[in-house]
PDB file of C-alpha atoms in Angstrom:
ATOM      1  CA  MET A 187      -0.032   0.017  -0.001  1.00 69.00           C
ATOM      2  CA  ILE A 188       1.447   3.344  -1.104  1.00 74.00           C
ATOM      3  CA  LYS A 189       0.468   6.613   0.649  1.00 72.00           C
ATOM      4  CA  ILE A 190       1.859  10.042  -0.174  1.00 70.00           C
ATOM      5  CA  PHE A 191       1.858  12.866   2.282  1.00 66.00           C
ATOM      6  CA  LYS A 192       2.840  16.489   1.974  1.00 61.00           C
ATOM      7  CA  THR A 193       4.989  17.313   4.956  1.00 59.00           C
ATOM      8  CA  PHE A 194       4.659  21.056   5.229  1.00 50.00           C
ATOM      9  CA  GLY A 195       1.797  22.371   7.286  1.00 48.00           C
ATOM     10  CA  GLY A 196       1.053  18.979   8.747  1.00 55.00           C
ATOM     11  CA  TYR A 197       0.541  15.493   7.374  1.00 61.00           C
ATOM     12  CA  VAL A 198      -1.967  15.669   4.488  1.00 64.00           C
ATOM     13  CA  GLU A 199      -2.477  12.719   2.171  1.00 66.00           C
ATOM     14  CA  ILE A 200      -2.111  13.685  -1.541  1.00 70.00           C
ATOM     15  CA  THR A 201      -2.503  11.764  -4.755  1.00 71.00           C
ATOM     16  CA  GLU A 202       0.567  12.901  -6.595  1.00 75.00           C
ATOM     17  CA  PRO A 203       4.071  13.395  -5.248  1.00 73.00           C
ATOM     18  CA  LEU A 204       5.337  16.904  -4.612  1.00 75.00           C
ATOM     19  CA  LYS A 205       8.864  18.064  -3.947  1.00 78.00           C
ATOM     20  CA  GLY A 206       9.682  17.305  -0.250  1.00 75.00           C
ATOM     21  CA  CYS A 207       6.837  14.825   0.180  1.00 80.00           C
ATOM     22  CA  TRP A 208       6.900  11.672   2.189  1.00 83.00           C
ATOM     23  CA  ILE A 209       5.948   8.392   0.552  1.00 84.00           C
ATOM     24  CA  ASN A 210       4.998   5.627   2.987  1.00 86.00           C
ATOM     25  CA  VAL A 211       4.863   2.035   1.587  1.00 88.00           C
ATOM     26  CA  THR A 212       3.834  -1.009   3.614  1.00 87.00           C
ATOM     27  CA  ASN A 213       3.265  -4.582   2.473  1.00 87.00           C
ATOM     28  CA  PRO A 214       3.630  -3.611  -1.243  1.00 87.00           C
ATOM     29  CA  THR A 215       2.238  -5.724  -4.073  1.00 87.00           C
ATOM     30  CA  SER A 216       4.272  -6.618  -7.141  1.00 88.00           C
ATOM     31  CA  ASP A 217       2.572  -3.733  -9.104  1.00 89.00           C
ATOM     32  CA  GLU A 218       3.476  -1.314  -6.324  1.00 86.00           C
ATOM     33  CA  LEU A 219       7.044  -2.539  -6.241  1.00 88.00           C
ATOM     34  CA  ASN A 220       7.275  -1.980  -9.994  1.00 88.00           C
ATOM     35  CA  LYS A 221       5.946   1.539  -9.537  1.00 86.00           C
ATOM     36  CA  LEU A 222       8.629   2.202  -6.844  1.00 85.00           C
ATOM     37  CA  ASN A 223      11.334   1.083  -9.225  1.00 85.00           C
ATOM     38  CA  VAL A 224      10.014   2.900 -12.317  1.00 85.00           C
ATOM     39  CA  ASP A 225       8.283   6.048 -11.014  1.00 82.00           C
ATOM     40  CA  PHE A 226      10.360   6.744  -7.896  1.00 82.00           C
ATOM     41  CA  GLY A 227      13.723   5.435  -8.990  1.00 81.00           C
ATOM     42  CA  LEU A 228      14.181   3.052  -6.126  1.00 84.00           C
ATOM     43  CA  PRO A 229      16.778   0.441  -7.232  1.00 86.00           C
ATOM     44  CA  THR A 230      15.406  -3.138  -7.388  1.00 87.00           C
ATOM     45  CA  ASP A 231      18.277  -4.588  -5.345  1.00 88.00           C
ATOM     46  CA  LEU A 232      17.583  -2.082  -2.503  1.00 86.00           C
ATOM     47  CA  THR A 233      13.853  -2.962  -2.608  1.00 88.00           C
ATOM     48  CA  ASN A 234      14.687  -6.596  -2.229  1.00 88.00           C
ATOM     49  CA  ASP A 235      17.092  -5.799   0.657  1.00 88.00           C
ATOM     50  CA  ILE A 236      14.534  -3.862   2.595  1.00 88.00           C
ATOM     51  CA  LEU A 237      11.842  -6.484   2.117  1.00 89.00           C
ATOM     52  CA  ASP A 238      14.204  -9.235   3.283  1.00 89.00           C
ATOM     53  CA  GLN A 239      12.981 -10.451   6.695  1.00 88.00           C
ATOM     54  CA  ASP A 240      16.584 -11.009   7.920  1.00 88.00           C
ATOM     55  CA  GLU A 241      18.201  -7.810   6.460  1.00 89.00           C
ATOM     56  CA  ARG A 242      20.621  -6.176   8.842  1.00 90.00           C
ATOM     57  CA  PRO A 243      20.451  -2.389   9.735  1.00 90.00           C
ATOM     58  CA  ARG A 244      22.913  -0.338   7.735  1.00 90.00           C
ATOM     59  CA  ILE A 245      23.422   3.044   5.968  1.00 90.00           C
ATOM     60  CA  GLU A 246      24.425   3.593   2.334  1.00 88.00           C
ATOM     61  CA  PHE A 247      25.248   6.745   0.419  1.00 86.00           C
ATOM     62  CA  ASP A 248      25.028   7.428  -3.292  1.00 84.00           C
ATOM     63  CA  ASP A 249      25.311  10.560  -5.362  1.00 81.00           C
ATOM     64  CA  ASP A 250      21.511  10.749  -5.800  1.00 82.00           C
ATOM     65  CA  TRP A 251      20.110   9.034  -2.706  1.00 84.00           C
ATOM     66  CA  THR A 252      20.801   7.902   0.838  1.00 86.00           C
ATOM     67  CA  LEU A 253      19.463   4.630   2.245  1.00 89.00           C
ATOM     68  CA  ILE A 254      19.053   3.833   5.945  1.00 91.00           C
ATOM     69  CA  ILE A 255      17.702   0.478   7.196  1.00 92.00           C
ATOM     70  CA  LEU A 256      16.797  -0.050  10.850  1.00 93.00           C
ATOM     71  CA  ARG A 257      15.032  -2.896  12.512  1.00 93.00           C
ATOM     72  CA  ILE A 258      11.712  -2.230  14.314  1.00 93.00           C
ATOM     73  CA  PRO A 259       9.650  -4.401  16.656  1.00 92.00           C
ATOM     74  CA  VAL A 260       6.273  -5.823  15.498  1.00 91.00           C
ATOM     75  CA  GLU A 261       3.682  -8.129  17.081  1.00 89.00           C
ATOM     76  CA  VAL A 262       3.376 -11.562  15.515  1.00 85.00           C
ATOM     77  CA  GLU A 263       0.149 -13.533  15.370  1.00 77.00           C
ATOM     78  CA  ASN A 264      -0.298 -17.357  15.180  1.00 68.00           C
ATOM     79  CA  ASN A 265       3.505 -17.981  15.406  1.00 66.00           C
ATOM     80  CA  GLY A 266       4.030 -18.800  19.095  1.00 72.00           C
ATOM     81  CA  VAL A 267       6.618 -16.042  19.420  1.00 82.00           C
ATOM     82  CA  PRO A 268       4.657 -12.943  20.271  1.00 87.00           C
ATOM     83  CA  PHE A 269       7.131 -10.356  18.964  1.00 90.00           C
ATOM     84  CA  ASN A 270       9.746 -10.175  16.237  1.00 91.00           C
ATOM     85  CA  THR A 271      11.721  -7.502  14.383  1.00 93.00           C
ATOM     86  CA  ILE A 272      11.570  -6.508  10.742  1.00 92.00           C
ATOM     87  CA  PRO A 273      13.585  -4.094   8.566  1.00 93.00           C
ATOM     88  CA  LEU A 274      12.288  -0.539   7.892  1.00 93.00           C
ATOM     89  CA  GLY A 275      13.964   1.242   4.963  1.00 91.00           C
ATOM     90  CA  ILE A 276      14.231   5.011   4.610  1.00 90.00           C
ATOM     91  CA  PHE A 277      15.138   6.102   1.086  1.00 89.00           C
ATOM     92  CA  ILE A 278      16.013   9.755   0.845  1.00 86.00           C
ATOM     93  CA  THR A 279      16.369  11.784  -2.372  1.00 84.00           C
ATOM     94  CA  GLU A 280      16.378  15.512  -3.062  1.00 83.00           C
ATOM     95  CA  ASN A 281      12.681  15.367  -4.015  1.00 83.00           C
ATOM     96  CA  PHE A 282      11.125  12.997  -1.490  1.00 83.00           C
ATOM     97  CA  THR A 283      11.599  10.755   1.544  1.00 85.00           C
ATOM     98  CA  LEU A 284      10.340   7.160   1.113  1.00 88.00           C
ATOM     99  CA  THR A 285       9.732   4.617   3.902  1.00 89.00           C
ATOM    100  CA  LEU A 286       9.289   1.025   2.962  1.00 90.00           C
ATOM    101  CA  CYS A 287       8.367  -1.899   5.253  1.00 90.00           C
ATOM    102  CA  LEU A 288       7.115  -5.450   4.501  1.00 88.00           C
ATOM    103  CA  LYS A 289       4.380  -5.244   7.219  1.00 87.00           C
ATOM    104  CA  ASP A 290       2.105  -2.702   8.876  1.00 86.00           C
ATOM    105  CA  ASN A 291       3.774  -1.479  12.064  1.00 86.00           C
ATOM    106  CA  GLU A 292       3.325   0.899  15.016  1.00 86.00           C
ATOM    107  CA  VAL A 293       6.394   2.974  14.166  1.00 87.00           C
ATOM    108  CA  LEU A 294       4.420   4.536  11.243  1.00 79.00           C
ATOM    109  CA  PRO A 295       0.738   3.769  11.958  1.00 63.00           C
ATOM    110  CA  MET A 296      -0.834   5.554   9.032  1.00 56.00           C
ATOM    111  CA  GLY A 297      -4.349   3.932   9.196  1.00 50.00           C
ATOM    112  CA  GLN A 298      -5.486   6.096  12.094  1.00 46.00           C
ATOM    113  CA  PRO A 299      -4.474   9.184  14.068  1.00 43.00           C
ATOM    114  CA  SER A 300      -1.272   8.532  15.999  1.00 46.00           C
ATOM    115  CA  PRO A 301       0.863  10.311  18.510  1.00 43.00           C
ATOM    116  CA  PHE A 302       3.645  10.272  15.916  1.00 48.00           C
ATOM    117  CA  ARG A 303       1.667  12.278  13.400  1.00 49.00           C
ATOM    118  CA  ASP A 304       0.149  14.591  15.954  1.00 45.00           C
ATOM    119  CA  HIS A 305       3.456  15.419  17.699  1.00 45.00           C
ATOM    120  CA  TYR A 306       5.584  15.975  14.590  1.00 44.00           C
ATOM    121  CA  LYS A 307       3.477  18.340  12.475  1.00 44.00           C
ATOM    122  CA  GLU A 308       6.204  18.794   9.838  1.00 47.00           C
ATOM    123  CA  ILE A 309       9.281  17.027   8.470  1.00 51.00           C
ATOM    124  CA  THR A 310      11.722  19.942   8.396  1.00 53.00           C
ATOM    125  CA  ASP A 311      14.494  17.697   6.983  1.00 68.00           C
ATOM    126  CA  SER A 312      14.971  13.989   6.242  1.00 75.00           C
ATOM    127  CA  ILE A 313      17.766  13.315   8.709  1.00 79.00           C
ATOM    128  CA  ASN A 314      15.915  14.581  11.764  1.00 81.00           C
ATOM    129  CA  PHE A 315      12.873  12.680  10.536  1.00 83.00           C
ATOM    130  CA  ILE A 316      14.987   9.526  10.634  1.00 86.00           C
ATOM    131  CA  LEU A 317      16.019  10.365  14.193  1.00 87.00           C
ATOM    132  CA  ARG A 318      12.349  10.608  15.149  1.00 87.00           C
ATOM    133  CA  LEU A 319      11.825   7.149  13.665  1.00 89.00           C
ATOM    134  CA  PHE A 320      14.784   5.735  15.801  1.00 90.00           C
ATOM    135  CA  LEU A 321      13.270   7.511  18.834  1.00 90.00           C
ATOM    136  CA  ARG A 322       9.791   6.047  18.243  1.00 90.00           C
ATOM    137  CA  SER A 323      11.320   2.618  17.563  1.00 91.00           C
ATOM    138  CA  GLY A 324      13.112   2.772  20.881  1.00 91.00           C
ATOM    139  CA  ASN A 325       9.875   3.677  22.701  1.00 92.00           C
ATOM    140  CA  LEU A 326       8.138   0.797  21.004  1.00 93.00           C
ATOM    141  CA  TYR A 327      10.869  -1.596  22.102  1.00 93.00           C
ATOM    142  CA  LEU A 328      10.476  -0.467  25.713  1.00 93.00           C
ATOM    143  CA  ARG A 329       6.681  -0.964  25.534  1.00 93.00           C
ATOM    144  CA  TYR A 330       6.886  -4.420  24.160  1.00 93.00           C
ATOM    145  CA  LEU A 331       9.679  -5.365  26.685  1.00 93.00           C
ATOM    146  CA  LYS A 332       7.198  -4.439  29.463  1.00 92.00           C
ATOM    147  CA  GLN A 333       4.588  -6.717  27.852  1.00 91.00           C
ATOM    148  CA  ILE A 334       7.143  -9.551  27.650  1.00 90.00           C
ATOM    149  CA  ASN A 335       7.870  -9.098  31.329  1.00 89.00           C
ATOM    150  CA  GLN A 336       4.213  -9.346  32.225  1.00 89.00           C
ATOM    151  CA  MET A 337       3.708 -12.465  30.045  1.00 86.00           C
ATOM    152  CA  THR A 338       6.821 -14.020  31.743  1.00 84.00           C
ATOM    153  CA  SER A 339       5.383 -13.372  35.196  1.00 83.00           C
ATOM    154  CA  LEU A 340       2.159 -15.245  34.231  1.00 82.00           C
ATOM    155  CA  ILE A 341       4.203 -18.157  32.843  1.00 79.00           C
ATOM    156  CA  GLU A 342       6.212 -18.306  36.142  1.00 76.00           C
ATOM    157  CA  GLN A 343       2.976 -18.798  38.173  1.00 76.00           C
ATOM    158  CA  ASP A 344       1.997 -21.772  35.993  1.00 72.00           C
ATOM    159  CA  LEU A 345       5.610 -23.210  36.108  1.00 67.00           C
ATOM    160  CA  GLU A 346       5.663 -23.430  39.839  1.00 63.00           C
ATOM    161  CA  LYS A 347       2.986 -26.252  39.836  1.00 63.00           C
ATOM    162  CA  SER A 348       3.704 -27.732  36.391  1.00 58.00           C
ATOM    163  CA  ILE A 349       5.160 -31.162  35.562  1.00 56.00           C
ATOM    164  CA  LYS A 350       5.010 -30.639  31.753  1.00 63.00           C
ATOM    165  CA  ASN A 351       7.212 -28.804  29.274  1.00 66.00           C
ATOM    166  CA  LYS A 352       4.458 -26.580  27.959  1.00 73.00           C
ATOM    167  CA  GLU A 353       5.176 -23.673  30.175  1.00 71.00           C
ATOM    168  CA  LEU A 354       8.867 -24.054  29.695  1.00 73.00           C
ATOM    169  CA  ASN A 355       8.395 -23.816  25.871  1.00 78.00           C
ATOM    170  CA  LYS A 356       6.459 -20.611  26.433  1.00 80.00           C
ATOM    171  CA  LEU A 357       9.371 -19.245  28.385  1.00 80.00           C
ATOM    172  CA  LEU A 358      11.714 -20.240  25.624  1.00 82.00           C
ATOM    173  CA  LYS A 359       9.653 -18.240  23.169  1.00 85.00           C
ATOM    174  CA  MET A 360       9.901 -15.170  25.351  1.00 87.00           C
ATOM    175  CA  GLU A 361      13.692 -15.685  25.395  1.00 88.00           C
ATOM    176  CA  LYS A 362      13.686 -15.811  21.590  1.00 88.00           C
ATOM    177  CA  CYS A 363      11.870 -12.442  21.498  1.00 90.00           C
ATOM    178  CA  LEU A 364      14.561 -10.901  23.742  1.00 91.00           C
ATOM    179  CA  VAL A 365      17.331 -12.278  21.502  1.00 91.00           C
ATOM    180  CA  TYR A 366      15.627 -10.728  18.477  1.00 92.00           C
ATOM    181  CA  PHE A 367      15.339  -7.461  20.322  1.00 93.00           C
ATOM    182  CA  ILE A 368      18.902  -7.319  21.667  1.00 94.00           C
ATOM    183  CA  THR A 369      20.381  -8.157  18.214  1.00 93.00           C
ATOM    184  CA  SER A 370      18.279  -5.531  16.490  1.00 93.00           C
ATOM    185  CA  ILE A 371      18.827  -2.765  19.008  1.00 93.00           C
ATOM    186  CA  LYS A 372      22.561  -3.212  18.960  1.00 93.00           C
ATOM    187  CA  ALA A 373      22.523  -2.988  15.146  1.00 92.00           C
ATOM    188  CA  ASN A 374      20.330   0.098  15.282  1.00 92.00           C
ATOM    189  CA  GLU A 375      22.792   1.795  17.624  1.00 91.00           C
ATOM    190  CA  ILE A 376      25.523   1.213  15.212  1.00 92.00           C
ATOM    191  CA  VAL A 377      23.604   2.851  12.471  1.00 90.00           C
ATOM    192  CA  LEU A 378      22.831   5.797  14.730  1.00 89.00           C
ATOM    193  CA  ALA A 379      26.593   6.197  15.461  1.00 88.00           C
ATOM    194  CA  LYS A 380      27.405   6.153  11.776  1.00 87.00           C
ATOM    195  CA  LEU A 381      24.714   8.673  11.126  1.00 84.00           C
ATOM    196  CA  ARG A 382      26.177  11.004  13.718  1.00 83.00           C
ATOM    197  CA  ASN A 383      29.703  10.653  12.521  1.00 82.00           C
ATOM    198  CA  SER A 384      29.146  10.544   8.781  1.00 78.00           C
ATOM    199  CA  LYS A 385      30.798  13.374   6.809  1.00 74.00           C
ATOM    200  CA  LYS A 386      28.324  12.873   4.021  1.00 72.00           C
ATOM    201  CA  ILE A 387      25.453  14.305   6.164  1.00 71.00           C
ATOM    202  CA  THR A 388      25.299  17.932   5.282  1.00 65.00           C
ATOM    203  CA  THR A 389      22.110  18.672   7.117  1.00 69.00           C
ATOM    204  CA  GLU A 390      22.520  19.975  10.672  1.00 73.00           C
ATOM    205  CA  ILE A 391      21.504  17.313  13.089  1.00 76.00           C
ATOM    206  CA  ASN A 392      19.311  18.067  16.051  1.00 78.00           C
ATOM    207  CA  GLU A 393      21.611  17.074  18.858  1.00 83.00           C
ATOM    208  CA  ASP A 394      18.892  16.882  21.438  1.00 86.00           C
ATOM    209  CA  LEU A 395      16.875  14.597  19.198  1.00 85.00           C
ATOM    210  CA  LEU A 396      19.927  12.463  18.505  1.00 86.00           C
ATOM    211  CA  GLU A 397      20.724  12.202  22.206  1.00 89.00           C
ATOM    212  CA  ASP A 398      17.086  11.182  22.995  1.00 89.00           C
ATOM    213  CA  ALA A 399      17.287   8.445  20.306  1.00 89.00           C
ATOM    214  CA  PHE A 400      20.569   7.116  21.778  1.00 90.00           C
ATOM    215  CA  ILE A 401      19.099   7.133  25.297  1.00 91.00           C
ATOM    216  CA  GLU A 402      15.951   5.336  24.304  1.00 91.00           C
ATOM    217  CA  ASN A 403      17.803   2.678  22.406  1.00 91.00           C
ATOM    218  CA  GLN A 404      20.383   2.220  25.166  1.00 92.00           C
ATOM    219  CA  GLN A 405      17.590   1.826  27.765  1.00 93.00           C
ATOM    220  CA  ALA A 406      15.782  -0.680  25.637  1.00 92.00           C
ATOM    221  CA  LEU A 407      19.029  -2.575  25.085  1.00 92.00           C
ATOM    222  CA  GLU A 408      19.792  -2.672  28.846  1.00 93.00           C
ATOM    223  CA  MET A 409      16.223  -3.734  29.722  1.00 92.00           C
ATOM    224  CA  ALA A 410      16.276  -6.521  27.132  1.00 91.00           C
ATOM    225  CA  GLN A 411      19.672  -7.817  28.358  1.00 91.00           C
ATOM    226  CA  ILE A 412      18.498  -7.745  31.981  1.00 91.00           C
ATOM    227  CA  TYR A 413      15.270  -9.593  31.094  1.00 89.00           C
ATOM    228  CA  SER A 414      17.271 -12.135  29.027  1.00 87.00           C
ATOM    229  CA  ASP A 415      19.704 -12.807  31.849  1.00 86.00           C
ATOM    230  CA  ILE A 416      16.882 -13.304  34.303  1.00 84.00           C
ATOM    231  CA  GLN A 417      14.967 -15.593  31.971  1.00 81.00           C
ATOM    232  CA  SER A 418      18.058 -17.698  31.267  1.00 78.00           C
ATOM    233  CA  GLY A 419      18.474 -18.259  34.971  1.00 77.00           C
ATOM    234  CA  MET A 420      14.791 -18.901  35.378  1.00 74.00           C
ATOM    235  CA  MET A 421      14.719 -21.515  32.627  1.00 71.00           C
ATOM    236  CA  ASP A 422      17.433 -23.546  34.390  1.00 72.00           C
ATOM    237  CA  ALA A 423      15.737 -23.124  37.723  1.00 71.00           C
ATOM    238  CA  PHE A 424      12.326 -24.082  36.488  1.00 70.00           C
ATOM    239  CA  ALA A 425      13.683 -27.094  34.567  1.00 68.00           C
ATOM    240  CA  SER A 426      14.752 -28.377  37.996  1.00 72.00           C
ATOM    241  CA  VAL A 427      11.373 -27.393  39.417  1.00 71.00           C
ATOM    242  CA  ILE A 428       9.572 -29.421  36.802  1.00 69.00           C
ATOM    243  CA  SER A 429      11.837 -32.433  37.474  1.00 74.00           C
ATOM    244  CA  ASN A 430      11.206 -32.113  41.214  1.00 75.00           C
ATOM    245  CA  ASN A 431       7.504 -31.818  40.727  1.00 71.00           C
ATOM    246  CA  LEU A 432       7.499 -34.930  38.597  1.00 76.00           C
ATOM    247  CA  ASN A 433       9.585 -36.820  41.234  1.00 80.00           C
ATOM    248  CA  ASP A 434       7.067 -35.734  43.872  1.00 79.00           C
ATOM    249  CA  VAL A 435       4.202 -37.112  41.826  1.00 79.00           C
ATOM    250  CA  MET A 436       6.011 -40.417  41.278  1.00 84.00           C
ATOM    251  CA  LYS A 437       6.743 -40.673  45.009  1.00 81.00           C
ATOM    252  CA  GLN A 438       3.219 -40.108  45.956  1.00 82.00           C
ATOM    253  CA  LEU A 439       2.048 -42.758  43.398  1.00 84.00           C
ATOM    254  CA  THR A 440       4.596 -45.204  44.814  1.00 86.00           C
ATOM    255  CA  LEU A 441       3.373 -44.648  48.390  1.00 85.00           C
ATOM    256  CA  ILE A 442      -0.236 -45.077  47.300  1.00 85.00           C
ATOM    257  CA  SER A 443       0.757 -48.366  45.666  1.00 87.00           C
ATOM    258  CA  ILE A 444       2.383 -49.542  48.823  1.00 85.00           C
ATOM    259  CA  ILE A 445      -0.674 -48.712  50.901  1.00 86.00           C
ATOM    260  CA  LEU A 446      -2.949 -50.543  48.460  1.00 84.00           C
ATOM    261  CA  MET A 447      -0.566 -53.513  48.463  1.00 86.00           C
ATOM    262  CA  ILE A 448      -1.132 -54.193  52.228  1.00 83.00           C
ATOM    263  CA  PRO A 449      -4.828 -55.268  51.943  1.00 85.00           C
ATOM    264  CA  THR A 450      -4.048 -57.034  48.642  1.00 85.00           C
ATOM    265  CA  LEU A 451      -1.287 -59.119  50.390  1.00 83.00           C
ATOM    266  CA  ILE A 452      -3.642 -60.050  53.263  1.00 82.00           C
ATOM    267  CA  ALA A 453      -6.480 -61.075  50.959  1.00 80.00           C
ATOM    268  CA  SER A 454      -4.086 -63.117  48.880  1.00 80.00           C
ATOM    269  CA  ILE A 455      -2.783 -64.982  51.944  1.00 77.00           C
ATOM    270  CA  PHE A 456      -6.298 -65.856  53.188  1.00 76.00           C
ATOM    271  CA  GLY A 457      -7.472 -66.575  49.687  1.00 75.00           C
ATOM    272  CA  MET A 458      -5.066 -69.495  49.289  1.00 75.00           C
ATOM    273  CA  ASN A 459      -6.538 -73.025  48.898  1.00 73.00           C
ATOM    274  CA  VAL A 460      -4.917 -74.202  52.188  1.00 74.00           C
ATOM    275  CA  PRO A 461      -6.302 -74.529  55.735  1.00 75.00           C
ATOM    276  CA  ASN A 462      -6.129 -71.335  57.789  1.00 71.00           C
ATOM    277  CA  TYR A 463      -8.388 -72.251  60.699  1.00 73.00           C
ATOM    278  CA  MET A 464     -10.986 -69.618  59.765  1.00 73.00           C
ATOM    279  CA  GLU A 465     -12.925 -71.532  57.113  1.00 71.00           C
ATOM    280  CA  ASN A 466     -15.990 -71.966  59.316  1.00 74.00           C
ATOM    281  CA  SER A 467     -15.810 -68.646  61.195  1.00 76.00           C
ATOM    282  CA  LEU A 468     -18.639 -66.122  60.589  1.00 76.00           C
ATOM    283  CA  TRP A 469     -16.306 -63.277  61.598  1.00 79.00           C
ATOM    284  CA  ALA A 470     -13.529 -64.306  59.166  1.00 78.00           C
ATOM    285  CA  MET A 471     -14.401 -61.801  56.415  1.00 80.00           C
ATOM    286  CA  PRO A 472     -15.010 -58.805  58.735  1.00 83.00           C
ATOM    287  CA  ALA A 473     -11.821 -59.586  60.640  1.00 83.00           C
ATOM    288  CA  ILE A 474      -9.697 -59.754  57.514  1.00 81.00           C
ATOM    289  CA  ILE A 475     -11.079 -56.475  56.276  1.00 83.00           C
ATOM    290  CA  LEU A 476     -10.603 -54.793  59.655  1.00 87.00           C
ATOM    291  CA  VAL A 477      -6.953 -55.973  59.903  1.00 83.00           C
ATOM    292  CA  SER A 478      -6.303 -54.834  56.376  1.00 84.00           C
ATOM    293  CA  LEU A 479      -7.705 -51.314  57.158  1.00 86.00           C
ATOM    294  CA  ILE A 480      -5.754 -51.095  60.400  1.00 87.00           C
ATOM    295  CA  LEU A 481      -2.429 -52.033  58.719  1.00 84.00           C
ATOM    296  CA  SER A 482      -3.053 -49.613  55.874  1.00 85.00           C
ATOM    297  CA  PHE A 483      -3.897 -46.779  58.320  1.00 86.00           C
ATOM    298  CA  LEU A 484      -0.718 -47.541  60.263  1.00 86.00           C
ATOM    299  CA  GLY A 485       1.231 -47.398  57.004  1.00 83.00           C
ATOM    300  CA  VAL A 486      -0.258 -43.942  56.202  1.00 83.00           C
ATOM    301  CA  ILE A 487       0.649 -42.726  59.686  1.00 85.00           C
ATOM    302  CA  ILE A 488       4.223 -43.958  59.356  1.00 82.00           C
ATOM    303  CA  PHE A 489       4.636 -42.217  55.919  1.00 80.00           C
ATOM    304  CA  ARG A 490       3.205 -38.970  57.177  1.00 81.00           C
ATOM    305  CA  LYS A 491       5.517 -38.971  60.245  1.00 81.00           C
ATOM    306  CA  ARG A 492       8.402 -39.346  57.847  1.00 77.00           C
ATOM    307  CA  GLU A 493       6.873 -36.518  55.722  1.00 72.00           C
ATOM    308  CA  TRP A 494       6.778 -38.703  52.654  1.00 68.00           C
ATOM    309  CA  PHE A 495       3.182 -37.682  52.024  1.00 61.00           C
TER     310      PHE A 495
END
């Protein structure tokens, strides 16, 4: 989907590109990709790079254009892993700024009014616009990290009484999210550093905005690393917890089998086809049952005193 906005006087969607406009492209079709290559001069190899799920963040300069790729967090449905990261490409020319992403995302939510559009009424220059994207991406990482932490807390409560690997697998998926986040945030930071130190950037960079972007990304990186370290320790600990829970269940089943074995043994002895001097007694059956119950009860008392139950 291609949307074109004029960036002076606020974000207003237009039908034809103007000088200084912003072109936002998400989840493009083959016809839209062809339009990007033919009408807007976006090289095919760069389009393929940006739309590659595993593309690494980087910055490239050419005589006519500048390309910056960063990785942004997105929510994933029906995949087990709740969050992932995808590349977002920013293609800058003298006439327009183009953003290209293979999925709809919350960094540039164009379908509805958003804090991003309301807060930044104009794109005064492309470089500072990119810094705002980095800043919003950092904010989004932090928000998703808090959600991961909440999900992890719920999984922990189930793990404490679990004897299956289901909850441990959920925790492993949370760990995968954190690995994706840490790798992407580190790469984004490198791109930010190159952007600040590049001699090919002639536009004056807003230092306050740059510093805010660095701080948000660094904070997101530190939080992701802390959560990852905690989860790594938790996975080892809870693997032992699951094993101990299983051992407790097996022990209880063994004790129950022992208790049930007592009346079975007594009944087997008196059920043998040999004289036992109780063949003609009317109290034989009640006596055998009573003895079985007493011995079983004594067994339960002994096990409880030893705290095996």
